[in-house]
CSV table of C-alpha atoms in Angstrom, one decimal:
chain,number,residue,atom,x,y,z
A,22,MET,CA,13.1,1.6,18.6
A,23,ILE,CA,11.3,4.6,17.1
A,24,ALA,CA,12.9,7.2,14.9
A,25,THR,CA,11.6,10.8,15.1
A,26,VAL,CA,11.3,12.6,11.9
A,27,ALA,CA,11.9,16.2,12.8
A,28,PRO,CA,11.7,18.4,9.7
A,29,THR,CA,13.8,21.5,9.5
A,30,ARG,CA,13.2,24.6,7.3
A,31,SER,CA,14.1,23.7,3.7
A,32,THR,CA,16.7,25.9,1.9
A,33,SER,CA,17.3,26.3,-1.8
A,34,GLN,CA,20.6,24.5,-1.5
A,35,PRO,CA,20.8,20.8,-0.4
A,36,ASP,CA,22.7,20.0,2.8
A,37,THR,CA,26.3,19.3,2.0
A,38,GLN,CA,27.4,18.5,5.5
A,39,PRO,CA,28.1,14.8,6.2
A,40,VAL,CA,25.5,13.2,8.5
A,41,THR,CA,27.0,11.6,11.6
A,42,GLN,CA,23.9,11.0,13.6
A,43,PRO,CA,22.5,7.5,14.0
A,44,VAL,CA,19.0,6.8,12.6
A,45,THR,CA,17.6,7.1,16.2
A,46,GLN,CA,18.2,10.8,16.0
A,47,PRO,CA,15.8,13.2,14.4
A,48,VAL,CA,15.6,12.9,10.6
A,49,THR,CA,15.7,16.2,8.8
A,50,VAL,CA,13.8,17.2,5.7
A,51,ARG,CA,15.8,18.1,2.6
A,52,THR,CA,14.7,20.3,-0.2
A,53,PRO,CA,12.5,18.3,-2.7
A,54,MET,CA,14.2,16.4,-5.4
A,55,PRO,CA,15.5,18.4,-8.4
A,56,GLU,CA,12.8,20.0,-10.5
A,57,ALA,CA,11.3,17.5,-13.0
A,58,PRO,CA,11.0,18.4,-16.7
A,59,ALA,CA,7.9,19.8,-18.1
A,60,PRO,CA,5.0,17.3,-18.4
A,61,ASP,CA,5.6,16.9,-22.2
A,62,ALA,CA,9.2,15.7,-21.6
A,63,ALA,CA,10.1,12.1,-21.8
A,64,VAL,CA,9.2,10.1,-18.7
A,65,LEU,CA,12.7,8.6,-18.6
A,66,ASP,CA,14.1,12.1,-17.7
A,67,ILE,CA,12.0,12.2,-14.5
A,68,PRO,CA,13.5,10.6,-11.3
A,69,VAL,CA,11.4,7.6,-10.4
A,70,ILE,CA,10.2,7.1,-6.8
A,71,GLU,CA,9.2,3.5,-6.0
A,72,LEU,CA,6.6,3.1,-3.3
A,73,VAL,CA,7.5,0.1,-1.2
A,74,HIS,CA,3.8,-0.2,-0.2
A,75,PRO,CA,1.1,1.3,-2.5
A,76,MET,CA,-0.9,4.3,-1.4
A,77,PRO,CA,-4.2,3.2,0.2
A,78,GLY,CA,-6.8,2.7,-2.5
A,79,PHE,CA,-4.2,2.5,-5.3
A,80,PRO,CA,-2.8,-1.0,-5.1
A,81,ASP,CA,-1.3,-1.1,-8.6
A,82,ARG,CA,0.4,2.3,-8.6
A,83,GLN,CA,3.9,2.2,-7.2
A,84,ARG,CA,6.0,4.3,-9.6
A,85,PHE,CA,5.8,8.0,-9.1
A,86,ALA,CA,7.7,11.2,-9.9
A,87,LEU,CA,8.0,14.3,-7.6
A,88,VAL,CA,7.2,17.3,-9.8
A,89,GLN,CA,7.8,20.8,-8.5
A,90,LEU,CA,4.7,23.0,-9.2
A,91,ASP,CA,5.9,26.4,-7.9
A,92,ASP,CA,9.1,28.4,-7.9
A,93,ASP,CA,9.5,28.1,-4.1
A,94,GLY,CA,9.4,24.3,-4.1
A,95,LEU,CA,6.6,24.3,-1.6
A,96,LEU,CA,3.9,22.8,-3.8
A,97,CYS,CA,4.7,19.6,-5.6
A,98,ALA,CA,2.8,16.8,-7.3
A,99,LEU,CA,3.5,13.1,-6.7
A,100,ARG,CA,2.5,12.0,-10.1
A,101,SER,CA,1.9,8.4,-11.1
A,102,LEU,CA,4.1,7.2,-14.0
A,103,ASP,CA,1.6,4.3,-14.6
A,104,ASP,CA,-1.5,6.5,-14.7
A,105,PRO,CA,-1.0,10.0,-16.0
A,106,GLU,CA,-4.3,11.1,-14.5
A,107,LEU,CA,-3.3,10.2,-11.0
A,108,ARG,CA,-1.4,12.7,-8.8
A,109,PHE,CA,-1.2,13.7,-5.2
A,110,LEU,CA,-0.5,17.3,-4.2
A,111,VAL,CA,2.1,17.4,-1.5
A,112,VAL,CA,4.0,19.9,0.5
A,113,PRO,CA,6.9,19.8,3.0
A,114,PRO,CA,4.9,20.1,6.2
A,115,GLN,CA,7.6,22.2,8.0
A,116,ALA,CA,6.6,25.3,6.0
A,117,PHE,CA,3.2,25.2,7.5
A,118,PHE,CA,3.6,23.2,10.7
A,119,PRO,CA,7.0,24.1,12.3
A,120,ASP,CA,6.5,21.8,15.3
A,121,TYR,CA,5.5,18.7,13.2
A,122,ALA,CA,7.8,15.8,14.0
A,123,PRO,CA,6.3,12.5,13.2
A,124,GLU,CA,7.7,9.3,14.8
A,125,VAL,CA,8.2,6.2,12.7
A,126,ASP,CA,9.1,2.8,13.8
A,127,ASP,CA,12.0,0.5,12.8
A,128,ALA,CA,10.0,-1.3,10.2
A,129,VAL,CA,9.6,1.9,8.2
A,130,VAL,CA,13.3,2.7,8.5
A,131,ALA,CA,14.1,-0.8,7.3
A,132,ASP,CA,11.5,-0.7,4.5
A,133,LEU,CA,12.9,2.5,3.1
A,134,ALA,CA,16.6,1.4,3.8
A,135,ILE,CA,17.3,4.7,5.6
A,136,ASP,CA,21.0,4.8,6.5
A,137,ALA,CA,21.3,8.5,7.4
A,138,PRO,CA,18.8,11.0,8.9
A,139,GLY,CA,19.4,13.6,6.3
A,140,ASP,CA,18.4,11.3,3.5
A,141,VAL,CA,14.6,11.5,4.3
A,142,LEU,CA,12.2,13.9,2.7
A,143,VAL,CA,8.8,14.3,4.6
A,144,LEU,CA,5.8,15.3,2.6
A,145,ALA,CA,2.2,15.9,3.6
A,146,VAL,CA,-0.6,15.1,1.1
A,147,VAL,CA,-2.8,18.1,0.5
A,148,THR,CA,-6.5,18.3,-0.3
A,149,PRO,CA,-7.1,21.5,-2.2
A,150,ALA,CA,-10.2,23.6,-1.7
A,151,GLN,CA,-11.6,26.7,-3.5
A,152,THR,CA,-9.6,28.9,-1.1
A,153,LEU,CA,-6.3,28.4,0.7
A,154,ALA,CA,-8.2,28.7,4.0
A,155,GLY,CA,-10.2,25.6,3.1
A,156,THR,CA,-7.1,23.6,2.0
A,157,THR,CA,-6.0,20.8,4.3
A,158,ALA,CA,-3.0,18.6,4.9
A,159,ASN,CA,-2.9,15.0,6.0
A,160,LEU,CA,-0.5,15.0,9.0
A,161,LEU,CA,-1.6,11.6,10.2
A,162,ALA,CA,-0.2,9.8,7.1
A,163,PRO,CA,2.9,11.6,5.7
A,164,VAL,CA,4.8,10.3,2.7
A,165,LEU,CA,8.5,9.6,3.5
A,166,VAL,CA,11.0,9.5,0.7
A,167,ASN,CA,14.5,8.1,1.0
A,168,THR,CA,16.3,10.6,-1.3
A,169,VAL,CA,19.3,8.3,-1.9
A,170,ASN,CA,17.5,5.2,-3.2
A,171,ARG,CA,14.1,6.9,-4.0
A,172,ARG,CA,12.1,4.4,-2.1
A,173,ALA,CA,9.0,5.8,-0.4
A,174,CYS,CA,5.9,5.0,1.5
A,175,GLN,CA,3.0,6.6,3.1
A,176,VAL,CA,3.1,6.0,6.9
A,177,ILE,CA,0.1,6.0,9.1
A,178,LEU,CA,1.2,7.3,12.4
A,179,ASP,CA,0.1,6.2,15.8
A,180,ASP,CA,-0.6,9.7,17.1
A,181,THR,CA,-4.2,10.6,18.0
A,182,SER,CA,-3.4,14.3,18.1
A,183,LEU,CA,-2.8,14.4,14.3
A,184,SER,CA,-5.5,14.6,11.7
A,185,VAL,CA,-6.0,13.7,8.0
A,186,SER,CA,-7.5,17.1,7.4
A,187,THR,CA,-5.5,19.8,9.2
A,188,PRO,CA,-6.1,23.3,7.8
A,189,LEU,CA,-2.9,24.6,6.0
A,190,VAL,CA,-3.5,28.1,7.4
A,191,ALA,CA,-5.2,29.2,10.5
């Protein structure tokens, strides 16, 4: 069985409606987790996201915090709590790619212990450039976060139409 992750436009208020759809239905994106404290605040005040599988190339880095970088909540940093110099810029892909709906298999749903579709946040890792026109997003390998238990992983999708370097703007 494959679950489709179909992001919807984020709002400034979290969804308060109960989710009654089974996991086989599209999983919707929720607003990023609450804004984290300023970088000089105690690490204990930042919600910890545990990667169930490390990001490729970073085998010893599994504890991260999602830190909002702009007022709109579109640009965030997935910052390592074990290595303060390591961070990944991420965005909710729906804001830039409205038709983006990655499909993930049962193993991912089980690894993240996803019980309800509305509990998943989909993020695309961004590679910044000198200009916005040169900035790209990795749509082939999104980061999925279970917002209930804060378990996450980067999923490499089996979709040849997606790229690791899709321009953010046309």
